PDB file of C-alpha atoms and ligand atoms in Angstrom:
ATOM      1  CA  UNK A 333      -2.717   3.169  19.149  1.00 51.00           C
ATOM      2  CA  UNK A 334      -4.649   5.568  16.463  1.00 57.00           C
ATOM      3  CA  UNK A 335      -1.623   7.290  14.155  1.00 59.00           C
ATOM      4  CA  UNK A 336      -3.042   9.799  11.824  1.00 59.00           C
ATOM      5  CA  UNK A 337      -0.787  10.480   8.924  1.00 57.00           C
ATOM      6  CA  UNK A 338       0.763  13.562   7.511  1.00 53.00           C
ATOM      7  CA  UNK A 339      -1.475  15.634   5.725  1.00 53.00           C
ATOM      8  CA  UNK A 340      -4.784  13.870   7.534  1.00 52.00           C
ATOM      9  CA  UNK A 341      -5.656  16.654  10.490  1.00 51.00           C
ATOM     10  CA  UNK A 342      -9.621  16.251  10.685  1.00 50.00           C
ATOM     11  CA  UNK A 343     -11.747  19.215  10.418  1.00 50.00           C
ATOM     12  CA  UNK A 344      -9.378  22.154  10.682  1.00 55.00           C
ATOM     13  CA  UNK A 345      -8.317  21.630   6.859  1.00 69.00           C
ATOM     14  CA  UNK A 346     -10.750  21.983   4.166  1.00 80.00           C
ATOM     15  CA  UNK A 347     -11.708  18.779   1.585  1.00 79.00           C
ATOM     16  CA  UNK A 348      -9.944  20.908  -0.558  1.00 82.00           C
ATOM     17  CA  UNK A 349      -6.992  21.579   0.742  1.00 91.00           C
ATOM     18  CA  UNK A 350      -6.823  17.531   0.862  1.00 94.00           C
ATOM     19  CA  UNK A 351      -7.270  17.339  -2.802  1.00 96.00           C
ATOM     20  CA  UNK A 352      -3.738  16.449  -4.294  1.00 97.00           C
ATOM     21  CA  UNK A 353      -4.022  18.313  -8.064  1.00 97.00           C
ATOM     22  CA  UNK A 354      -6.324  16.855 -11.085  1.00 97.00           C
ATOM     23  CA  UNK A 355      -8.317  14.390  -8.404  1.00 97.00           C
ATOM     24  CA  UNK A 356     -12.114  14.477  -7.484  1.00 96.00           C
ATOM     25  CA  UNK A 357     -13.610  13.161  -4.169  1.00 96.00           C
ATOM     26  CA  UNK A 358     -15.278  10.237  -3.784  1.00 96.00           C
ATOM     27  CA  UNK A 359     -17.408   8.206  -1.252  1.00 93.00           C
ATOM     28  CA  UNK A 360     -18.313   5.520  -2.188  1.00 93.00           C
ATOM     29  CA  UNK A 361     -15.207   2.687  -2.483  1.00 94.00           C
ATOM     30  CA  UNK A 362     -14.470   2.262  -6.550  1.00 93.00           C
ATOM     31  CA  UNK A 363     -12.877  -1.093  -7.115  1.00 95.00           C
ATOM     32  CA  UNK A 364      -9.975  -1.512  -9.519  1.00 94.00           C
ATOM     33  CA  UNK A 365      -8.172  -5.009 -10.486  1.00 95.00           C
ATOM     34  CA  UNK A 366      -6.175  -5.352 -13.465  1.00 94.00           C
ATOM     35  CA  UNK A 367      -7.256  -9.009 -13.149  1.00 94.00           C
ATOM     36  CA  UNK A 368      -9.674 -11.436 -11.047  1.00 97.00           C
ATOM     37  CA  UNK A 369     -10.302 -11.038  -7.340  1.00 98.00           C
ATOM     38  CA  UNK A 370      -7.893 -13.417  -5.602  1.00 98.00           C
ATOM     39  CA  UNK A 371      -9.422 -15.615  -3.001  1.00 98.00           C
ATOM     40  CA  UNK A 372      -6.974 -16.157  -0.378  1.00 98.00           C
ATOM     41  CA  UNK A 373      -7.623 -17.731   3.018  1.00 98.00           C
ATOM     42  CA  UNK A 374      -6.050 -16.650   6.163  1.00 98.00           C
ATOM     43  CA  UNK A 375      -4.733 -20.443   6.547  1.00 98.00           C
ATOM     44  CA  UNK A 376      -3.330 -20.367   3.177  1.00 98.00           C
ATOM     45  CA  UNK A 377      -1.879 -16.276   3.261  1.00 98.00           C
ATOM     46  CA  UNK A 378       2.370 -16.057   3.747  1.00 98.00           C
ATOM     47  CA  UNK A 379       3.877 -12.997   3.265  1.00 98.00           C
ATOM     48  CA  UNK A 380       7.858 -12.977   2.184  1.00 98.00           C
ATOM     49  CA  UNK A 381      10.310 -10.494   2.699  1.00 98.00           C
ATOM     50  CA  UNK A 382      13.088 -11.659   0.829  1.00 98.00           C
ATOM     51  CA  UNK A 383      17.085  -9.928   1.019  1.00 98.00           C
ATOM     52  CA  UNK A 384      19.149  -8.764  -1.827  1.00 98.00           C
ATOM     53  CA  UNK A 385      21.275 -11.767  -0.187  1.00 98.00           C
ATOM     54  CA  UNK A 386      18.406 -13.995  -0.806  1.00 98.00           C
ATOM     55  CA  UNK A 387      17.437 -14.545   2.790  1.00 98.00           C
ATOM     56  CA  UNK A 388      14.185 -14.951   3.249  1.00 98.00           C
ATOM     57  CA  UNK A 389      11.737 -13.840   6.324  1.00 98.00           C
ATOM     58  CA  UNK A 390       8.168 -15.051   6.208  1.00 98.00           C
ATOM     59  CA  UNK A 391       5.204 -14.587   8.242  1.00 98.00           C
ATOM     60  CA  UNK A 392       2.111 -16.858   8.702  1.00 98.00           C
ATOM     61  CA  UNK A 393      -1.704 -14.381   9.237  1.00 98.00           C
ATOM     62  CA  UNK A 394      -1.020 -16.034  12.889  1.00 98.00           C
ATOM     63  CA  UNK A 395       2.680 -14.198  13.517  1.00 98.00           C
ATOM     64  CA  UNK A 396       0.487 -11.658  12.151  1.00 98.00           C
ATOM     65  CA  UNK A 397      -1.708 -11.221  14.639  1.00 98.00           C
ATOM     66  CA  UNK A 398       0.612 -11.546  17.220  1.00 98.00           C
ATOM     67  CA  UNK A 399       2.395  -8.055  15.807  1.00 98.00           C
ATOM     68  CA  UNK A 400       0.974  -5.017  17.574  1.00 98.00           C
ATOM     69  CA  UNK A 401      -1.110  -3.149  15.613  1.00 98.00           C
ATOM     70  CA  UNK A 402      -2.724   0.206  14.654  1.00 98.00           C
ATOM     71  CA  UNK A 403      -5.616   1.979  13.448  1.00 98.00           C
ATOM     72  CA  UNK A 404      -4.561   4.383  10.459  1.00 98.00           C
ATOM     73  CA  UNK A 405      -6.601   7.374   9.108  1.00 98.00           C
ATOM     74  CA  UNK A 406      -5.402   8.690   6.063  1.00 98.00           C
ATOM     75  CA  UNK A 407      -6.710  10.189   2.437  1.00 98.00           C
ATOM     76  CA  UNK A 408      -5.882   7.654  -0.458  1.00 98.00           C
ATOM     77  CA  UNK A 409      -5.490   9.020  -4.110  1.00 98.00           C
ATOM     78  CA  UNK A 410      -6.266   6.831  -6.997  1.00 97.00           C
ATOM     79  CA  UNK A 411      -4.726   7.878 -10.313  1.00 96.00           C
ATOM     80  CA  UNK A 412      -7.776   7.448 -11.900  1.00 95.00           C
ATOM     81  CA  UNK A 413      -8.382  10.488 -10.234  1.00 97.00           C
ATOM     82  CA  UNK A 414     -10.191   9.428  -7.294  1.00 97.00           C
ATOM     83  CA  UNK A 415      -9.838  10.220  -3.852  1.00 97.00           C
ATOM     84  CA  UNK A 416     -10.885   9.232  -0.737  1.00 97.00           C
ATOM     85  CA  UNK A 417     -10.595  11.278   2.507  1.00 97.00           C
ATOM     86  CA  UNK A 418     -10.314  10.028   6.373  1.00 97.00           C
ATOM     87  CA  UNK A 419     -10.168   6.095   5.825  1.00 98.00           C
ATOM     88  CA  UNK A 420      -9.668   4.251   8.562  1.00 98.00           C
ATOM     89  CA  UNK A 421      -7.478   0.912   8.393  1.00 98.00           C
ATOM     90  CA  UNK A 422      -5.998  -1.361  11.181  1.00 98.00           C
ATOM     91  CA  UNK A 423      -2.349  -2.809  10.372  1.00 98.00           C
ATOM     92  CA  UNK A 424       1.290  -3.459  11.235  1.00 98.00           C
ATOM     93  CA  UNK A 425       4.007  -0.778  10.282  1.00 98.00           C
ATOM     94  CA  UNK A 426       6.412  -2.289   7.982  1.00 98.00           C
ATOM     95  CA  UNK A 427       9.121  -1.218   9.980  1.00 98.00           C
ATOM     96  CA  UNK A 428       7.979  -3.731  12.509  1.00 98.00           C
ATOM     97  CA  UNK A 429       9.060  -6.626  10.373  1.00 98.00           C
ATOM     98  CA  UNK A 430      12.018  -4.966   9.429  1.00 98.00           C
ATOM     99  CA  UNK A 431      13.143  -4.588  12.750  1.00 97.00           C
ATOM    100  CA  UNK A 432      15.393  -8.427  12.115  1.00 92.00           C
ATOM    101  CA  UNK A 433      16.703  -7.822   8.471  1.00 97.00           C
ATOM    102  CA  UNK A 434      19.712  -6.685   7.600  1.00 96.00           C
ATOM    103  CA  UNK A 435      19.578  -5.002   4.233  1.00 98.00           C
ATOM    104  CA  UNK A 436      21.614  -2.702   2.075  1.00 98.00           C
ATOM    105  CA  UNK A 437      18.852  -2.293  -0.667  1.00 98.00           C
ATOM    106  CA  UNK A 438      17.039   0.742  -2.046  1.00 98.00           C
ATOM    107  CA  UNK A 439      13.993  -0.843  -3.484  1.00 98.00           C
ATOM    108  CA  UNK A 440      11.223  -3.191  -3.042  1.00 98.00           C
ATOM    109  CA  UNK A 441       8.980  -4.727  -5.568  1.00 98.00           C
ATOM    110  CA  UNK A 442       5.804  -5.679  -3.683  1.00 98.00           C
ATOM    111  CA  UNK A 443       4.389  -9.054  -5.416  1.00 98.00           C
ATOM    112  CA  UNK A 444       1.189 -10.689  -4.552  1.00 98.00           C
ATOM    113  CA  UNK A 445      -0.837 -13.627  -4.827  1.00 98.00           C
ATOM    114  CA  UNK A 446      -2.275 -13.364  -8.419  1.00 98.00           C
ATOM    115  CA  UNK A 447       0.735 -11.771  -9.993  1.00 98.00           C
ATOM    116  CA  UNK A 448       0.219  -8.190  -9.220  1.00 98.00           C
ATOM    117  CA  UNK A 449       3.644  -6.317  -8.881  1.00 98.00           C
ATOM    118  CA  UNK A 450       4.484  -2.695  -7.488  1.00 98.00           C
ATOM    119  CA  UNK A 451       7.769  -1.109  -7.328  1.00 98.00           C
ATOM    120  CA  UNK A 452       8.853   1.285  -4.413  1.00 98.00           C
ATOM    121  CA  UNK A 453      12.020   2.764  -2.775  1.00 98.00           C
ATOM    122  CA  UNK A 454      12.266   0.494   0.366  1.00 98.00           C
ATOM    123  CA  UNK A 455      12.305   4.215   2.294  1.00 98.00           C
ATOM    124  CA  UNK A 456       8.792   4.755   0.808  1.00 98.00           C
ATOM    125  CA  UNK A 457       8.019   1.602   2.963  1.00 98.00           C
ATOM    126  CA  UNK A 458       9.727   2.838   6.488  1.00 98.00           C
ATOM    127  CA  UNK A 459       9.210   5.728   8.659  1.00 97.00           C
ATOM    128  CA  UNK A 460       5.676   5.022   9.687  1.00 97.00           C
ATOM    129  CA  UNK A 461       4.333   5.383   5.920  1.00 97.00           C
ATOM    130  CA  UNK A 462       3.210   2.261   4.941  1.00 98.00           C
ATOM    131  CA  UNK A 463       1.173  -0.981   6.464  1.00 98.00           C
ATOM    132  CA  UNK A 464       0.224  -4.383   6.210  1.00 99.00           C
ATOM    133  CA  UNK A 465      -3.237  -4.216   6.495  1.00 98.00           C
ATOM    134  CA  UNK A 466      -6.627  -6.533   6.857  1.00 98.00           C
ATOM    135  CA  UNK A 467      -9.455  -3.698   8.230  1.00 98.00           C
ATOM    136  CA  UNK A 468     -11.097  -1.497   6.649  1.00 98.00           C
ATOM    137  CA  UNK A 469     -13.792   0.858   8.552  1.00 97.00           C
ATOM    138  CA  UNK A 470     -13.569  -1.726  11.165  1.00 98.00           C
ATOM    139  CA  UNK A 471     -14.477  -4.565   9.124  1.00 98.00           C
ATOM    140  CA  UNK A 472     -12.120  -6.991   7.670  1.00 98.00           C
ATOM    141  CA  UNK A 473     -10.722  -6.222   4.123  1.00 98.00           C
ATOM    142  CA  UNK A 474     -13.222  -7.738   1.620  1.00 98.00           C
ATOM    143  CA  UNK A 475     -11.232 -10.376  -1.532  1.00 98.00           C
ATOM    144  CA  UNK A 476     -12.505  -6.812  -3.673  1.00 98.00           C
ATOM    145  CA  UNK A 477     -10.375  -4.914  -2.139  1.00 98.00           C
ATOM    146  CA  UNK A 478      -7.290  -7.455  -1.383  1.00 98.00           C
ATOM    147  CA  UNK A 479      -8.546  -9.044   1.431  1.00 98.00           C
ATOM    148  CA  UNK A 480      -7.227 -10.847   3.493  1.00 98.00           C
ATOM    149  CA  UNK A 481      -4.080  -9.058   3.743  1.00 98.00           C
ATOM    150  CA  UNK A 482      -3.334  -5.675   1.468  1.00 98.00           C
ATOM    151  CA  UNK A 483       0.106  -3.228   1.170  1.00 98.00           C
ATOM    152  CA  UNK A 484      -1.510   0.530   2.050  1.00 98.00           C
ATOM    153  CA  UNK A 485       0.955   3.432   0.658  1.00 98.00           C
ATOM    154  CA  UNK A 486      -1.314   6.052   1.015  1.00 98.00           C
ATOM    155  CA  UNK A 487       1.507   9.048   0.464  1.00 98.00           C
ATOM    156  CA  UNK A 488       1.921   7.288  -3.240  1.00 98.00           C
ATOM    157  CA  UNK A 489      -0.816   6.642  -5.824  1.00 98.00           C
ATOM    158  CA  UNK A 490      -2.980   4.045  -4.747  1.00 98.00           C
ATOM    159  CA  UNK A 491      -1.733   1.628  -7.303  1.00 98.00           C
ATOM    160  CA  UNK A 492       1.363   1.462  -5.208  1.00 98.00           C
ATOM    161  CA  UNK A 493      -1.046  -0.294  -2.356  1.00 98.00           C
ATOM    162  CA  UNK A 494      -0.791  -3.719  -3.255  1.00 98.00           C
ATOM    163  CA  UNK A 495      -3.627  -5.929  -2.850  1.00 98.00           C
ATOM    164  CA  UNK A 496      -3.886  -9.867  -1.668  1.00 98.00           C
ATOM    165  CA  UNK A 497      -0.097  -8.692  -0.539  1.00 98.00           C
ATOM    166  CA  UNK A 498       2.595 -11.852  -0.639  1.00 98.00           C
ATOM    167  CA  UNK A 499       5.821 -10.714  -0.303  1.00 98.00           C
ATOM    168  CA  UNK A 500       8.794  -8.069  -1.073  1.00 98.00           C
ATOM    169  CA  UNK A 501      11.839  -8.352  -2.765  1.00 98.00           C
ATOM    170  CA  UNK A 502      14.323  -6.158  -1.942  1.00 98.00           C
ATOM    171  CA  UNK A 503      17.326  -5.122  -4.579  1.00 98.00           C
ATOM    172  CA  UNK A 504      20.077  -2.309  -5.410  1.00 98.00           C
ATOM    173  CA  UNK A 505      18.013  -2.117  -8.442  1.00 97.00           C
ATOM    174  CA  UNK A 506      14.151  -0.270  -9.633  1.00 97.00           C
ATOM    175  CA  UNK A 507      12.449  -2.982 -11.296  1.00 96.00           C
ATOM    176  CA  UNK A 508       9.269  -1.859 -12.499  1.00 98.00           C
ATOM    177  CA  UNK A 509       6.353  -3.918 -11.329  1.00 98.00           C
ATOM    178  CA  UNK A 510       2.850  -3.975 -13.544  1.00 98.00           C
ATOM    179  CA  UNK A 511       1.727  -0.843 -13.876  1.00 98.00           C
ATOM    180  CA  UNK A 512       4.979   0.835 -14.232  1.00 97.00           C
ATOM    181  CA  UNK A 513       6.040  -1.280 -17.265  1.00 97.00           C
ATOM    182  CA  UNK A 514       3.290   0.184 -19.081  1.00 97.00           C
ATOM    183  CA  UNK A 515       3.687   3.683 -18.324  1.00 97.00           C
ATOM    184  CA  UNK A 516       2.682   4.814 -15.446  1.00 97.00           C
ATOM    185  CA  UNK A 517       5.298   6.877 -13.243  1.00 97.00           C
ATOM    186  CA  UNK A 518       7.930   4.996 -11.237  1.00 95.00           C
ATOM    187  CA  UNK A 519       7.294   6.637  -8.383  1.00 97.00           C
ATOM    188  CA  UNK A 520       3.814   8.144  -7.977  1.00 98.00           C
ATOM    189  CA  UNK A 521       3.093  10.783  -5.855  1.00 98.00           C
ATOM    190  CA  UNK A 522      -0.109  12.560  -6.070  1.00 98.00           C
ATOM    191  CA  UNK A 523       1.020  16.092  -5.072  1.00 98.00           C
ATOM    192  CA  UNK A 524       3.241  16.639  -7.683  1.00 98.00           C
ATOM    193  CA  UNK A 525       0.575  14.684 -10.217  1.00 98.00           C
ATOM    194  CA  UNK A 526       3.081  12.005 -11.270  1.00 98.00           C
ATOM    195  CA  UNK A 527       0.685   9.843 -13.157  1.00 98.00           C
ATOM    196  CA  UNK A 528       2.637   8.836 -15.905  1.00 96.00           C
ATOM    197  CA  UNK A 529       6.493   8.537 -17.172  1.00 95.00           C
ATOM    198  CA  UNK A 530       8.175  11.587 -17.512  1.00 93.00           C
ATOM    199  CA  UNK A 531       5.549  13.661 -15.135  1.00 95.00           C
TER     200      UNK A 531
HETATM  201  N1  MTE B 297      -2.958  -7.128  -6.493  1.00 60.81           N
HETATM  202  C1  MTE B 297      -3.424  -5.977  -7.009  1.00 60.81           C
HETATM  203  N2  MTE B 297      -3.303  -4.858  -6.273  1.00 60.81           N
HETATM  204  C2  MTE B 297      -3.760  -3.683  -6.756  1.00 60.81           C
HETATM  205  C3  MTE B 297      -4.336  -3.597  -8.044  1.00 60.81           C
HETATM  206  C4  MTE B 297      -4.437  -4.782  -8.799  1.00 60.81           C
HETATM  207  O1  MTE B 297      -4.923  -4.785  -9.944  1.00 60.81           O
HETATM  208  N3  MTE B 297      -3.986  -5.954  -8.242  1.00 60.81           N
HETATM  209  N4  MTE B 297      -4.778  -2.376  -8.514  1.00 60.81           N
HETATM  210  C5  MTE B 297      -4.174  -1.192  -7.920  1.00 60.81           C
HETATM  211  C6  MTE B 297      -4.891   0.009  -8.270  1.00 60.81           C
HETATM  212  S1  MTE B 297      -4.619   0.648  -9.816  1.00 60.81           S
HETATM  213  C7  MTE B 297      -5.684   0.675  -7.377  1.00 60.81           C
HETATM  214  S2  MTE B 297      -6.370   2.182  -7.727  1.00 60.81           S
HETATM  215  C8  MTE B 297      -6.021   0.073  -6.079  1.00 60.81           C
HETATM  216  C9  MTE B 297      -7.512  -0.116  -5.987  1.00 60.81           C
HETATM  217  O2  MTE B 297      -7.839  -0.597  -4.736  1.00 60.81           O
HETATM  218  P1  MTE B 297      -9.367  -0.868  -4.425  1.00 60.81           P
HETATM  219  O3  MTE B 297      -9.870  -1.822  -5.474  1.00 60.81           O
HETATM  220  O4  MTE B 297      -9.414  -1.406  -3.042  1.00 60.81           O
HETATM  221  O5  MTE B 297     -10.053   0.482  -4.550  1.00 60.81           O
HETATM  222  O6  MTE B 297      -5.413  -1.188  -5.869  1.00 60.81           O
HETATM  223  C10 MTE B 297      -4.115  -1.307  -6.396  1.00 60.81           C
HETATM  224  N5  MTE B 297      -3.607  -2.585  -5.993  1.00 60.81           N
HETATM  225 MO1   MO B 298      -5.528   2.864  -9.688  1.00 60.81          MO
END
């Protein structure tokens, strides 16, 4: 199945019209880590979805593969003011592994291996709008850019894509995750330029 998200339609609207405000286009792939490149193996990768009620849902990179998958084309926008148009990644809808929990909450804070935190309304995460991914171009996601297994948000800033992925935590309550703490916006979208707090 190829999905092609909102605001990706190919050739009939112009690089510029793709260009969410302040950002530049790229082509090559920039890397950005606020810390070392995790190296995580398939055997070893788990990812957690964890309740407000503490219940916990995990999957190994095999009950991974077993989950049908897609190929996603979409723009990403880095807040560094970077973006990248038509990028094509294969991955898992998160709705698919909520499809078994049962949960009241209105937020997630992505965590991954390494330490990395992002915070998101657990919305942001449904409807088709966000994947578990490990392809990029065809190829599988390099450790650079969160290899094996990454979070791609590509509606919010790019720091909102988790890389080297582990788990969610879902809560009543926004708790900001790394990048928030020191500034940047809670939520992060690029068309209305929410870079910082108070954007
Ligand atoms: N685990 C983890 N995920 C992360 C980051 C990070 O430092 N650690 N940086 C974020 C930021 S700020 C951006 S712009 C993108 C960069 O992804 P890339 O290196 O694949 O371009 O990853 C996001 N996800
Ligand atoms: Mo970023």
């Amino acid at each position: 199945m190829s999905i092609v998200s909102p605001g990706f339609s190919g050739r009939r609207r112009s690089a510029d019209d793709r260009l969410p405000p302040g950002q530049y286009l790229t082509h090559d792939f920039p890397v950005l880590s606020a810390g070392p490149t995790q190296r995580v193996t398939t055997a070893q990768w788990e990812f957690t979805i964890t309740t407000e009620a503490g219940q916990a849902h995990r999957w190994s990179w095999s009950d991974l593969m077993s989950l049908t998958s897609e190929e996603i084309t979409t723009d990403i926008h880095c807040v560094t003011k970077w973006s990248k148009l038509g990028t094509t990644w294969r991955g898992v809808p998160l709705d698919t592994f909520f499809e078994d929990i049962d949960t009241a909450a209105d937020y997630a804070l992505a965590y991954s291996y390494g330490g990395y935190t992002t915070n998101l309304p657990l919305d942001d995460l449904l409807d088709n709008r966000s994947w578990i991914t490990w392809e990029f171009e065809g190829e599988p996601l390099t450790p650079e850019h969160g290899g094996p297994v990454r979070l791609l948000v590509p509606h919010l800033y790019f720091w909102k894509s988790a890389k080297w992925i582990r788990g969610l935590r879902l809560a009543f309550e926004d708790e900001p995750g790394f990048w928030e703490s020191v500034g940047y916006h809670e939520y992060g979208d690029p068309w209305r330029e929410q870079r910082y707090q108070g954007d």
